[in-house]
């Protein structure tokens, strides 16, 4: 099978990682793959905040949990109250926050989603697992969390559209579930 098609069909979210660091060359290849994603009108308006320090990742987890509770984000309150919740599943050595100034592109969410998917596929091709993390985007405008994002270097006008953790899977990657029938209509 074509290697690109194979990667598309095999890549799955990883939620358990070893603490093995990612080689800088592999990290940089993943980041560059993201930057080569298509964007609306080729704006390339995204910004990547790359975090590799475990203590900073722990700070992000703490701040996200507090912001979820302050903002009353019902769908994530259970995670925020859990001692086991971590934005990197407690071991992934690389965490990336993807943000964009929504005034600089007509499609901020879509632009950032394509960037993240490119990064996921690049990571998979290098034997590195990944997982999209939604929670930061849900609290990007919560005032205290917004102040914290600024300390991380996220530009003040930017909104977090997504984030992801990257690392080596601890165990086998999950297999793809069977695809739902009837999802394609030919006219």
mmCIF file with all atom_site columns, C-alpha atoms in Angstrom:
data_model
loop_
_atom_site.group_PDB
_atom_site.id
_atom_site.type_symbol
_atom_site.label_atom_id
_atom_site.label_alt_id
_atom_site.label_comp_id
_atom_site.label_asym_id
_atom_site.label_entity_id
_atom_site.label_seq_id
_atom_site.pdbx_PDB_ins_code
_atom_site.Cartn_x
_atom_site.Cartn_y
_atom_site.Cartn_z
_atom_site.occupancy
_atom_site.B_iso_or_equiv
_atom_site.pdbx_formal_charge
_atom_site.auth_seq_id
_atom_site.auth_comp_id
_atom_site.auth_asym_id
_atom_site.auth_atom_id
_atom_site.pdbx_PDB_model_num
ATOM 1   C CA . UNK A 1 1   ? 0.000   0.000  0.000  1.00 0.00 ? 1   UNK A CA 1
ATOM 2   C CA . UNK A 1 2   ? 1.080   3.571  -0.621 1.00 0.00 ? 2   UNK A CA 1
ATOM 3   C CA . UNK A 1 3   ? 2.943   4.708  2.550  1.00 0.00 ? 3   UNK A CA 1
ATOM 4   C CA . UNK A 1 4   ? 0.926   7.922  2.879  1.00 0.00 ? 4   UNK A CA 1
ATOM 5   C CA . UNK A 1 5   ? -2.383  6.034  2.672  1.00 0.00 ? 5   UNK A CA 1
ATOM 6   C CA . UNK A 1 6   ? -1.056  3.444  5.092  1.00 0.00 ? 6   UNK A CA 1
ATOM 7   C CA . UNK A 1 7   ? -0.075  6.145  7.606  1.00 0.00 ? 7   UNK A CA 1
ATOM 8   C CA . UNK A 1 8   ? -3.518  7.747  7.287  1.00 0.00 ? 8   UNK A CA 1
ATOM 9   C CA . UNK A 1 9   ? -5.214  4.447  8.044  1.00 0.00 ? 9   UNK A CA 1
ATOM 10  C CA . UNK A 1 10  ? -2.869  3.294  10.820 1.00 0.00 ? 10  UNK A CA 1
ATOM 11  C CA . UNK A 1 11  ? -2.307  6.443  12.884 1.00 0.00 ? 11  UNK A CA 1
ATOM 12  C CA . UNK A 1 12  ? -4.279  6.424  16.148 1.00 0.00 ? 12  UNK A CA 1
ATOM 13  C CA . UNK A 1 13  ? -4.244  8.576  19.268 1.00 0.00 ? 13  UNK A CA 1
ATOM 14  C CA . UNK A 1 14  ? -1.817  7.349  21.895 1.00 0.00 ? 14  UNK A CA 1
ATOM 15  C CA . UNK A 1 15  ? -2.688  7.879  25.546 1.00 0.00 ? 15  UNK A CA 1
ATOM 16  C CA . UNK A 1 16  ? 0.134   6.053  27.306 1.00 0.00 ? 16  UNK A CA 1
ATOM 17  C CA . UNK A 1 17  ? 3.755   7.062  26.759 1.00 0.00 ? 17  UNK A CA 1
ATOM 18  C CA . UNK A 1 18  ? 7.255   6.176  27.858 1.00 0.00 ? 18  UNK A CA 1
ATOM 19  C CA . UNK A 1 19  ? 9.417   8.992  29.189 1.00 0.00 ? 19  UNK A CA 1
ATOM 20  C CA . UNK A 1 20  ? 11.956  8.547  26.369 1.00 0.00 ? 20  UNK A CA 1
ATOM 21  C CA . UNK A 1 21  ? 12.796  11.998 24.941 1.00 0.00 ? 21  UNK A CA 1
ATOM 22  C CA . UNK A 1 22  ? 12.191  12.780 21.292 1.00 0.00 ? 22  UNK A CA 1
ATOM 23  C CA . UNK A 1 23  ? 15.335  13.459 19.292 1.00 0.00 ? 23  UNK A CA 1
ATOM 24  C CA . UNK A 1 24  ? 15.610  17.164 18.400 1.00 0.00 ? 24  UNK A CA 1
ATOM 25  C CA . UNK A 1 25  ? 15.818  16.313 14.670 1.00 0.00 ? 25  UNK A CA 1
ATOM 26  C CA . UNK A 1 26  ? 12.560  14.340 14.903 1.00 0.00 ? 26  UNK A CA 1
ATOM 27  C CA . UNK A 1 27  ? 10.890  17.096 16.917 1.00 0.00 ? 27  UNK A CA 1
ATOM 28  C CA . UNK A 1 28  ? 11.932  19.654 14.338 1.00 0.00 ? 28  UNK A CA 1
ATOM 29  C CA . UNK A 1 29  ? 10.699  17.467 11.467 1.00 0.00 ? 29  UNK A CA 1
ATOM 30  C CA . UNK A 1 30  ? 7.292   17.158 13.153 1.00 0.00 ? 30  UNK A CA 1
ATOM 31  C CA . UNK A 1 31  ? 7.077   20.925 13.662 1.00 0.00 ? 31  UNK A CA 1
ATOM 32  C CA . UNK A 1 32  ? 8.132   21.647 10.080 1.00 0.00 ? 32  UNK A CA 1
ATOM 33  C CA . UNK A 1 33  ? 5.544   19.203 8.738  1.00 0.00 ? 33  UNK A CA 1
ATOM 34  C CA . UNK A 1 34  ? 2.930   21.216 10.606 1.00 0.00 ? 34  UNK A CA 1
ATOM 35  C CA . UNK A 1 35  ? 4.125   24.466 9.101  1.00 0.00 ? 35  UNK A CA 1
ATOM 36  C CA . UNK A 1 36  ? 3.708   23.001 5.614  1.00 0.00 ? 36  UNK A CA 1
ATOM 37  C CA . UNK A 1 37  ? -0.007  22.377 6.140  1.00 0.00 ? 37  UNK A CA 1
ATOM 38  C CA . UNK A 1 38  ? -2.451  24.256 3.941  1.00 0.00 ? 38  UNK A CA 1
ATOM 39  C CA . UNK A 1 39  ? -4.037  27.364 5.414  1.00 0.00 ? 39  UNK A CA 1
ATOM 40  C CA . UNK A 1 40  ? -6.873  29.592 4.308  1.00 0.00 ? 40  UNK A CA 1
ATOM 41  C CA . UNK A 1 41  ? -5.584  32.017 1.664  1.00 0.00 ? 41  UNK A CA 1
ATOM 42  C CA . UNK A 1 42  ? -2.093  30.793 2.625  1.00 0.00 ? 42  UNK A CA 1
ATOM 43  C CA . UNK A 1 43  ? -2.174  33.047 5.687  1.00 0.00 ? 43  UNK A CA 1
ATOM 44  C CA . UNK A 1 44  ? 0.011   30.715 7.778  1.00 0.00 ? 44  UNK A CA 1
ATOM 45  C CA . UNK A 1 45  ? -1.274  32.689 10.758 1.00 0.00 ? 45  UNK A CA 1
ATOM 46  C CA . UNK A 1 46  ? -0.692  29.992 13.354 1.00 0.00 ? 46  UNK A CA 1
ATOM 47  C CA . UNK A 1 47  ? 1.782   30.092 16.238 1.00 0.00 ? 47  UNK A CA 1
ATOM 48  C CA . UNK A 1 48  ? 3.355   27.048 17.906 1.00 0.00 ? 48  UNK A CA 1
ATOM 49  C CA . UNK A 1 49  ? 4.358   27.062 21.559 1.00 0.00 ? 49  UNK A CA 1
ATOM 50  C CA . UNK A 1 50  ? 6.646   24.079 22.116 1.00 0.00 ? 50  UNK A CA 1
ATOM 51  C CA . UNK A 1 51  ? 7.026   22.746 25.645 1.00 0.00 ? 51  UNK A CA 1
ATOM 52  C CA . UNK A 1 52  ? 9.537   20.045 26.581 1.00 0.00 ? 52  UNK A CA 1
ATOM 53  C CA . UNK A 1 53  ? 10.115  20.802 30.252 1.00 0.00 ? 53  UNK A CA 1
ATOM 54  C CA . UNK A 1 54  ? 8.169   18.404 32.483 1.00 0.00 ? 54  UNK A CA 1
ATOM 55  C CA . UNK A 1 55  ? 7.631   21.037 35.170 1.00 0.00 ? 55  UNK A CA 1
ATOM 56  C CA . UNK A 1 56  ? 6.091   23.451 32.638 1.00 0.00 ? 56  UNK A CA 1
ATOM 57  C CA . UNK A 1 57  ? 3.812   20.701 31.328 1.00 0.00 ? 57  UNK A CA 1
ATOM 58  C CA . UNK A 1 58  ? 2.729   20.106 34.938 1.00 0.00 ? 58  UNK A CA 1
ATOM 59  C CA . UNK A 1 59  ? 2.061   23.844 35.290 1.00 0.00 ? 59  UNK A CA 1
ATOM 60  C CA . UNK A 1 60  ? -0.089  23.753 32.145 1.00 0.00 ? 60  UNK A CA 1
ATOM 61  C CA . UNK A 1 61  ? -2.076  20.827 33.546 1.00 0.00 ? 61  UNK A CA 1
ATOM 62  C CA . UNK A 1 62  ? -2.635  22.638 36.848 1.00 0.00 ? 62  UNK A CA 1
ATOM 63  C CA . UNK A 1 63  ? -3.710  25.866 35.124 1.00 0.00 ? 63  UNK A CA 1
ATOM 64  C CA . UNK A 1 64  ? -6.019  24.089 32.657 1.00 0.00 ? 64  UNK A CA 1
ATOM 65  C CA . UNK A 1 65  ? -7.743  22.207 35.467 1.00 0.00 ? 65  UNK A CA 1
ATOM 66  C CA . UNK A 1 66  ? -8.283  25.402 37.468 1.00 0.00 ? 66  UNK A CA 1
ATOM 67  C CA . UNK A 1 67  ? -9.540  27.307 34.415 1.00 0.00 ? 67  UNK A CA 1
ATOM 68  C CA . UNK A 1 68  ? -12.042 24.561 33.551 1.00 0.00 ? 68  UNK A CA 1
ATOM 69  C CA . UNK A 1 69  ? -13.492 24.788 37.042 1.00 0.00 ? 69  UNK A CA 1
ATOM 70  C CA . UNK A 1 70  ? -13.527 28.602 37.087 1.00 0.00 ? 70  UNK A CA 1
ATOM 71  C CA . UNK A 1 71  ? -15.191 28.763 33.662 1.00 0.00 ? 71  UNK A CA 1
ATOM 72  C CA . UNK A 1 72  ? -17.653 25.964 34.448 1.00 0.00 ? 72  UNK A CA 1
ATOM 73  C CA . UNK A 1 73  ? -16.846 23.908 31.357 1.00 0.00 ? 73  UNK A CA 1
ATOM 74  C CA . UNK A 1 74  ? -19.248 21.083 32.202 1.00 0.00 ? 74  UNK A CA 1
ATOM 75  C CA . UNK A 1 75  ? -17.958 18.546 29.688 1.00 0.00 ? 75  UNK A CA 1
ATOM 76  C CA . UNK A 1 76  ? -14.472 18.674 31.249 1.00 0.00 ? 76  UNK A CA 1
ATOM 77  C CA . UNK A 1 77  ? -15.261 19.173 34.948 1.00 0.00 ? 77  UNK A CA 1
ATOM 78  C CA . UNK A 1 78  ? -14.717 15.459 35.621 1.00 0.00 ? 78  UNK A CA 1
ATOM 79  C CA . UNK A 1 79  ? -11.226 15.664 34.127 1.00 0.00 ? 79  UNK A CA 1
ATOM 80  C CA . UNK A 1 80  ? -10.456 18.838 36.042 1.00 0.00 ? 80  UNK A CA 1
ATOM 81  C CA . UNK A 1 81  ? -11.374 17.161 39.320 1.00 0.00 ? 81  UNK A CA 1
ATOM 82  C CA . UNK A 1 82  ? -9.345  14.015 38.595 1.00 0.00 ? 82  UNK A CA 1
ATOM 83  C CA . UNK A 1 83  ? -5.931  13.601 40.196 1.00 0.00 ? 83  UNK A CA 1
ATOM 84  C CA . UNK A 1 84  ? -4.910  11.492 37.192 1.00 0.00 ? 84  UNK A CA 1
ATOM 85  C CA . UNK A 1 85  ? -5.658  14.066 34.483 1.00 0.00 ? 85  UNK A CA 1
ATOM 86  C CA . UNK A 1 86  ? -2.652  15.498 32.693 1.00 0.00 ? 86  UNK A CA 1
ATOM 87  C CA . UNK A 1 87  ? -2.408  17.291 29.360 1.00 0.00 ? 87  UNK A CA 1
ATOM 88  C CA . UNK A 1 88  ? 0.374   14.894 28.369 1.00 0.00 ? 88  UNK A CA 1
ATOM 89  C CA . UNK A 1 89  ? -0.999  11.722 29.972 1.00 0.00 ? 89  UNK A CA 1
ATOM 90  C CA . UNK A 1 90  ? 1.777   12.136 32.593 1.00 0.00 ? 90  UNK A CA 1
ATOM 91  C CA . UNK A 1 91  ? 4.677   11.058 30.404 1.00 0.00 ? 91  UNK A CA 1
ATOM 92  C CA . UNK A 1 92  ? 4.733   12.410 26.842 1.00 0.00 ? 92  UNK A CA 1
ATOM 93  C CA . UNK A 1 93  ? 7.890   14.500 26.627 1.00 0.00 ? 93  UNK A CA 1
ATOM 94  C CA . UNK A 1 94  ? 6.640   17.006 24.049 1.00 0.00 ? 94  UNK A CA 1
ATOM 95  C CA . UNK A 1 95  ? 3.589   19.253 24.269 1.00 0.00 ? 95  UNK A CA 1
ATOM 96  C CA . UNK A 1 96  ? 2.638   21.747 21.563 1.00 0.00 ? 96  UNK A CA 1
ATOM 97  C CA . UNK A 1 97  ? 0.060   24.526 21.845 1.00 0.00 ? 97  UNK A CA 1
ATOM 98  C CA . UNK A 1 98  ? -1.348  25.748 18.519 1.00 0.00 ? 98  UNK A CA 1
ATOM 99  C CA . UNK A 1 99  ? -2.834  29.224 18.530 1.00 0.00 ? 99  UNK A CA 1
ATOM 100 C CA . UNK A 1 100 ? -3.857  31.808 15.969 1.00 0.00 ? 100 UNK A CA 1
ATOM 101 C CA . UNK A 1 101 ? -5.034  35.395 15.825 1.00 0.00 ? 101 UNK A CA 1
ATOM 102 C CA . UNK A 1 102 ? -8.587  34.917 14.495 1.00 0.00 ? 102 UNK A CA 1
ATOM 103 C CA . UNK A 1 103 ? -8.397  38.300 12.757 1.00 0.00 ? 103 UNK A CA 1
ATOM 104 C CA . UNK A 1 104 ? -5.546  37.111 10.547 1.00 0.00 ? 104 UNK A CA 1
ATOM 105 C CA . UNK A 1 105 ? -7.324  34.215 8.837  1.00 0.00 ? 105 UNK A CA 1
ATOM 106 C CA . UNK A 1 106 ? -10.907 33.538 7.803  1.00 0.00 ? 106 UNK A CA 1
ATOM 107 C CA . UNK A 1 107 ? -10.668 29.934 9.042  1.00 0.00 ? 107 UNK A CA 1
ATOM 108 C CA . UNK A 1 108 ? -8.645  29.789 12.275 1.00 0.00 ? 108 UNK A CA 1
ATOM 109 C CA . UNK A 1 109 ? -9.902  26.431 13.560 1.00 0.00 ? 109 UNK A CA 1
ATOM 110 C CA . UNK A 1 110 ? -9.560  24.718 10.207 1.00 0.00 ? 110 UNK A CA 1
ATOM 111 C CA . UNK A 1 111 ? -6.060  26.098 9.610  1.00 0.00 ? 111 UNK A CA 1
ATOM 112 C CA . UNK A 1 112 ? -4.854  24.846 12.973 1.00 0.00 ? 112 UNK A CA 1
ATOM 113 C CA . UNK A 1 113 ? -6.541  21.466 12.533 1.00 0.00 ? 113 UNK A CA 1
ATOM 114 C CA . UNK A 1 114 ? -4.685  20.844 9.267  1.00 0.00 ? 114 UNK A CA 1
ATOM 115 C CA . UNK A 1 115 ? -1.422  21.861 10.932 1.00 0.00 ? 115 UNK A CA 1
ATOM 116 C CA . UNK A 1 116 ? -1.993  19.416 13.797 1.00 0.00 ? 116 UNK A CA 1
ATOM 117 C CA . UNK A 1 117 ? -2.954  16.587 11.455 1.00 0.00 ? 117 UNK A CA 1
ATOM 118 C CA . UNK A 1 118 ? 0.249   17.106 9.463  1.00 0.00 ? 118 UNK A CA 1
ATOM 119 C CA . UNK A 1 119 ? 2.184   16.915 12.731 1.00 0.00 ? 119 UNK A CA 1
ATOM 120 C CA . UNK A 1 120 ? 0.358   13.739 13.788 1.00 0.00 ? 120 UNK A CA 1
ATOM 121 C CA . UNK A 1 121 ? 1.108   12.021 10.487 1.00 0.00 ? 121 UNK A CA 1
ATOM 122 C CA . UNK A 1 122 ? 4.747   13.137 10.536 1.00 0.00 ? 122 UNK A CA 1
ATOM 123 C CA . UNK A 1 123 ? 5.123   11.840 14.101 1.00 0.00 ? 123 UNK A CA 1
ATOM 124 C CA . UNK A 1 124 ? 3.522   8.525  13.144 1.00 0.00 ? 124 UNK A CA 1
ATOM 125 C CA . UNK A 1 125 ? 5.944   8.159  10.225 1.00 0.00 ? 125 UNK A CA 1
ATOM 126 C CA . UNK A 1 126 ? 8.813   8.534  12.718 1.00 0.00 ? 126 UNK A CA 1
ATOM 127 C CA . UNK A 1 127 ? 7.417   5.966  15.162 1.00 0.00 ? 127 UNK A CA 1
ATOM 128 C CA . UNK A 1 128 ? 6.228   8.680  17.561 1.00 0.00 ? 128 UNK A CA 1
ATOM 129 C CA . UNK A 1 129 ? 2.736   8.681  19.020 1.00 0.00 ? 129 UNK A CA 1
ATOM 130 C CA . UNK A 1 130 ? 0.489   11.685 19.467 1.00 0.00 ? 130 UNK A CA 1
ATOM 131 C CA . UNK A 1 131 ? -2.855  12.798 20.814 1.00 0.00 ? 131 UNK A CA 1
ATOM 132 C CA . UNK A 1 132 ? -4.968  15.923 20.303 1.00 0.00 ? 132 UNK A CA 1
ATOM 133 C CA . UNK A 1 133 ? -5.766  17.712 23.577 1.00 0.00 ? 133 UNK A CA 1
ATOM 134 C CA . UNK A 1 134 ? -8.963  19.804 23.464 1.00 0.00 ? 134 UNK A CA 1
ATOM 135 C CA . UNK A 1 135 ? -9.147  21.369 26.897 1.00 0.00 ? 135 UNK A CA 1
ATOM 136 C CA . UNK A 1 136 ? -6.864  24.381 26.350 1.00 0.00 ? 136 UNK A CA 1
ATOM 137 C CA . UNK A 1 137 ? -9.029  25.677 23.531 1.00 0.00 ? 137 UNK A CA 1
ATOM 138 C CA . UNK A 1 138 ? -12.117 25.546 25.730 1.00 0.00 ? 138 UNK A CA 1
ATOM 139 C CA . UNK A 1 139 ? -10.579 27.919 28.260 1.00 0.00 ? 139 UNK A CA 1
ATOM 140 C CA . UNK A 1 140 ? -8.417  30.093 26.000 1.00 0.00 ? 140 UNK A CA 1
ATOM 141 C CA . UNK A 1 141 ? -10.475 33.183 26.919 1.00 0.00 ? 141 UNK A CA 1
ATOM 142 C CA . UNK A 1 142 ? -10.769 32.509 30.653 1.00 0.00 ? 142 UNK A CA 1
ATOM 143 C CA . UNK A 1 143 ? -8.988  35.596 32.085 1.00 0.00 ? 143 UNK A CA 1
ATOM 144 C CA . UNK A 1 144 ? -6.535  33.917 34.486 1.00 0.00 ? 144 UNK A CA 1
ATOM 145 C CA . UNK A 1 145 ? -5.681  31.197 31.977 1.00 0.00 ? 145 UNK A CA 1
ATOM 146 C CA . UNK A 1 146 ? -5.166  33.840 29.282 1.00 0.00 ? 146 UNK A CA 1
ATOM 147 C CA . UNK A 1 147 ? -2.592  35.537 31.545 1.00 0.00 ? 147 UNK A CA 1
ATOM 148 C CA . UNK A 1 148 ? -0.863  32.191 32.005 1.00 0.00 ? 148 UNK A CA 1
ATOM 149 C CA . UNK A 1 149 ? -0.769  31.573 28.227 1.00 0.00 ? 149 UNK A CA 1
ATOM 150 C CA . UNK A 1 150 ? 0.969   34.922 27.813 1.00 0.00 ? 150 UNK A CA 1
ATOM 151 C CA . UNK A 1 151 ? 3.726   33.797 30.222 1.00 0.00 ? 151 UNK A CA 1
ATOM 152 C CA . UNK A 1 152 ? 4.284   30.811 27.915 1.00 0.00 ? 152 UNK A CA 1
ATOM 153 C CA . UNK A 1 153 ? 4.763   33.083 24.904 1.00 0.00 ? 153 UNK A CA 1
ATOM 154 C CA . UNK A 1 154 ? 1.352   32.620 23.290 1.00 0.00 ? 154 UNK A CA 1
ATOM 155 C CA . UNK A 1 155 ? 0.722   35.970 21.554 1.00 0.00 ? 155 UNK A CA 1
ATOM 156 C CA . UNK A 1 156 ? -1.861  38.099 23.385 1.00 0.00 ? 156 UNK A CA 1
ATOM 157 C CA . UNK A 1 157 ? -4.272  38.305 20.428 1.00 0.00 ? 157 UNK A CA 1
ATOM 158 C CA . UNK A 1 158 ? -4.132  34.556 19.760 1.00 0.00 ? 158 UNK A CA 1
ATOM 159 C CA . UNK A 1 159 ? -6.743  31.963 20.639 1.00 0.00 ? 159 UNK A CA 1
ATOM 160 C CA . UNK A 1 160 ? -5.699  28.382 21.309 1.00 0.00 ? 160 UNK A CA 1
ATOM 161 C CA . UNK A 1 161 ? -7.285  26.188 18.642 1.00 0.00 ? 161 UNK A CA 1
ATOM 162 C CA . UNK A 1 162 ? -5.728  22.910 19.735 1.00 0.00 ? 162 UNK A CA 1
ATOM 163 C CA . UNK A 1 163 ? -2.792  21.308 21.443 1.00 0.00 ? 163 UNK A CA 1
ATOM 164 C CA . UNK A 1 164 ? -1.122  17.937 21.334 1.00 0.00 ? 164 UNK A CA 1
ATOM 165 C CA . UNK A 1 165 ? 1.264   15.694 23.162 1.00 0.00 ? 165 UNK A CA 1
ATOM 166 C CA . UNK A 1 166 ? 3.920   13.619 21.418 1.00 0.00 ? 166 UNK A CA 1
ATOM 167 C CA . UNK A 1 167 ? 6.029   10.714 22.618 1.00 0.00 ? 167 UNK A CA 1
ATOM 168 C CA . UNK A 1 168 ? 6.843   7.054  22.230 1.00 0.00 ? 168 UNK A CA 1
ATOM 169 C CA . UNK A 1 169 ? 3.939   4.711  22.898 1.00 0.00 ? 169 UNK A CA 1
ATOM 170 C CA . UNK A 1 170 ? 4.113   2.581  26.012 1.00 0.00 ? 170 UNK A CA 1
ATOM 171 C CA . UNK A 1 171 ? 2.713   -0.588 24.474 1.00 0.00 ? 171 UNK A CA 1
ATOM 172 C CA . UNK A 1 172 ? 1.041   -1.321 21.172 1.00 0.00 ? 172 UNK A CA 1
ATOM 173 C CA . UNK A 1 173 ? -0.981  1.364  19.436 1.00 0.00 ? 173 UNK A CA 1
ATOM 174 C CA . UNK A 1 174 ? -4.713  0.670  19.296 1.00 0.00 ? 174 UNK A CA 1
ATOM 175 C CA . UNK A 1 175 ? -6.082  -0.815 16.092 1.00 0.00 ? 175 UNK A CA 1
ATOM 176 C CA . UNK A 1 176 ? -8.555  1.132  14.014 1.00 0.00 ? 176 UNK A CA 1
ATOM 177 C CA . UNK A 1 177 ? -12.191 0.439  14.778 1.00 0.00 ? 177 UNK A CA 1
ATOM 178 C CA . UNK A 1 178 ? -14.216 -0.734 11.794 1.00 0.00 ? 178 UNK A CA 1
ATOM 179 C CA . UNK A 1 179 ? -15.410 2.203  9.748  1.00 0.00 ? 179 UNK A CA 1
ATOM 180 C CA . UNK A 1 180 ? -19.118 3.027  9.811  1.00 0.00 ? 180 UNK A CA 1
ATOM 181 C CA . UNK A 1 181 ? -21.131 2.011  6.786  1.00 0.00 ? 181 UNK A CA 1
ATOM 182 C CA . UNK A 1 182 ? -23.163 4.419  4.686  1.00 0.00 ? 182 UNK A CA 1
ATOM 183 C CA . UNK A 1 183 ? -20.900 7.427  5.177  1.00 0.00 ? 183 UNK A CA 1
ATOM 184 C CA . UNK A 1 184 ? -20.270 8.019  1.449  1.00 0.00 ? 184 UNK A CA 1
ATOM 185 C CA . UNK A 1 185 ? -22.895 9.147  -1.024 1.00 0.00 ? 185 UNK A CA 1
ATOM 186 C CA . UNK A 1 186 ? -22.187 9.150  -4.767 1.00 0.00 ? 186 UNK A CA 1
ATOM 187 C CA . UNK A 1 187 ? -24.319 11.344 -7.021 1.00 0.00 ? 187 UNK A CA 1
#
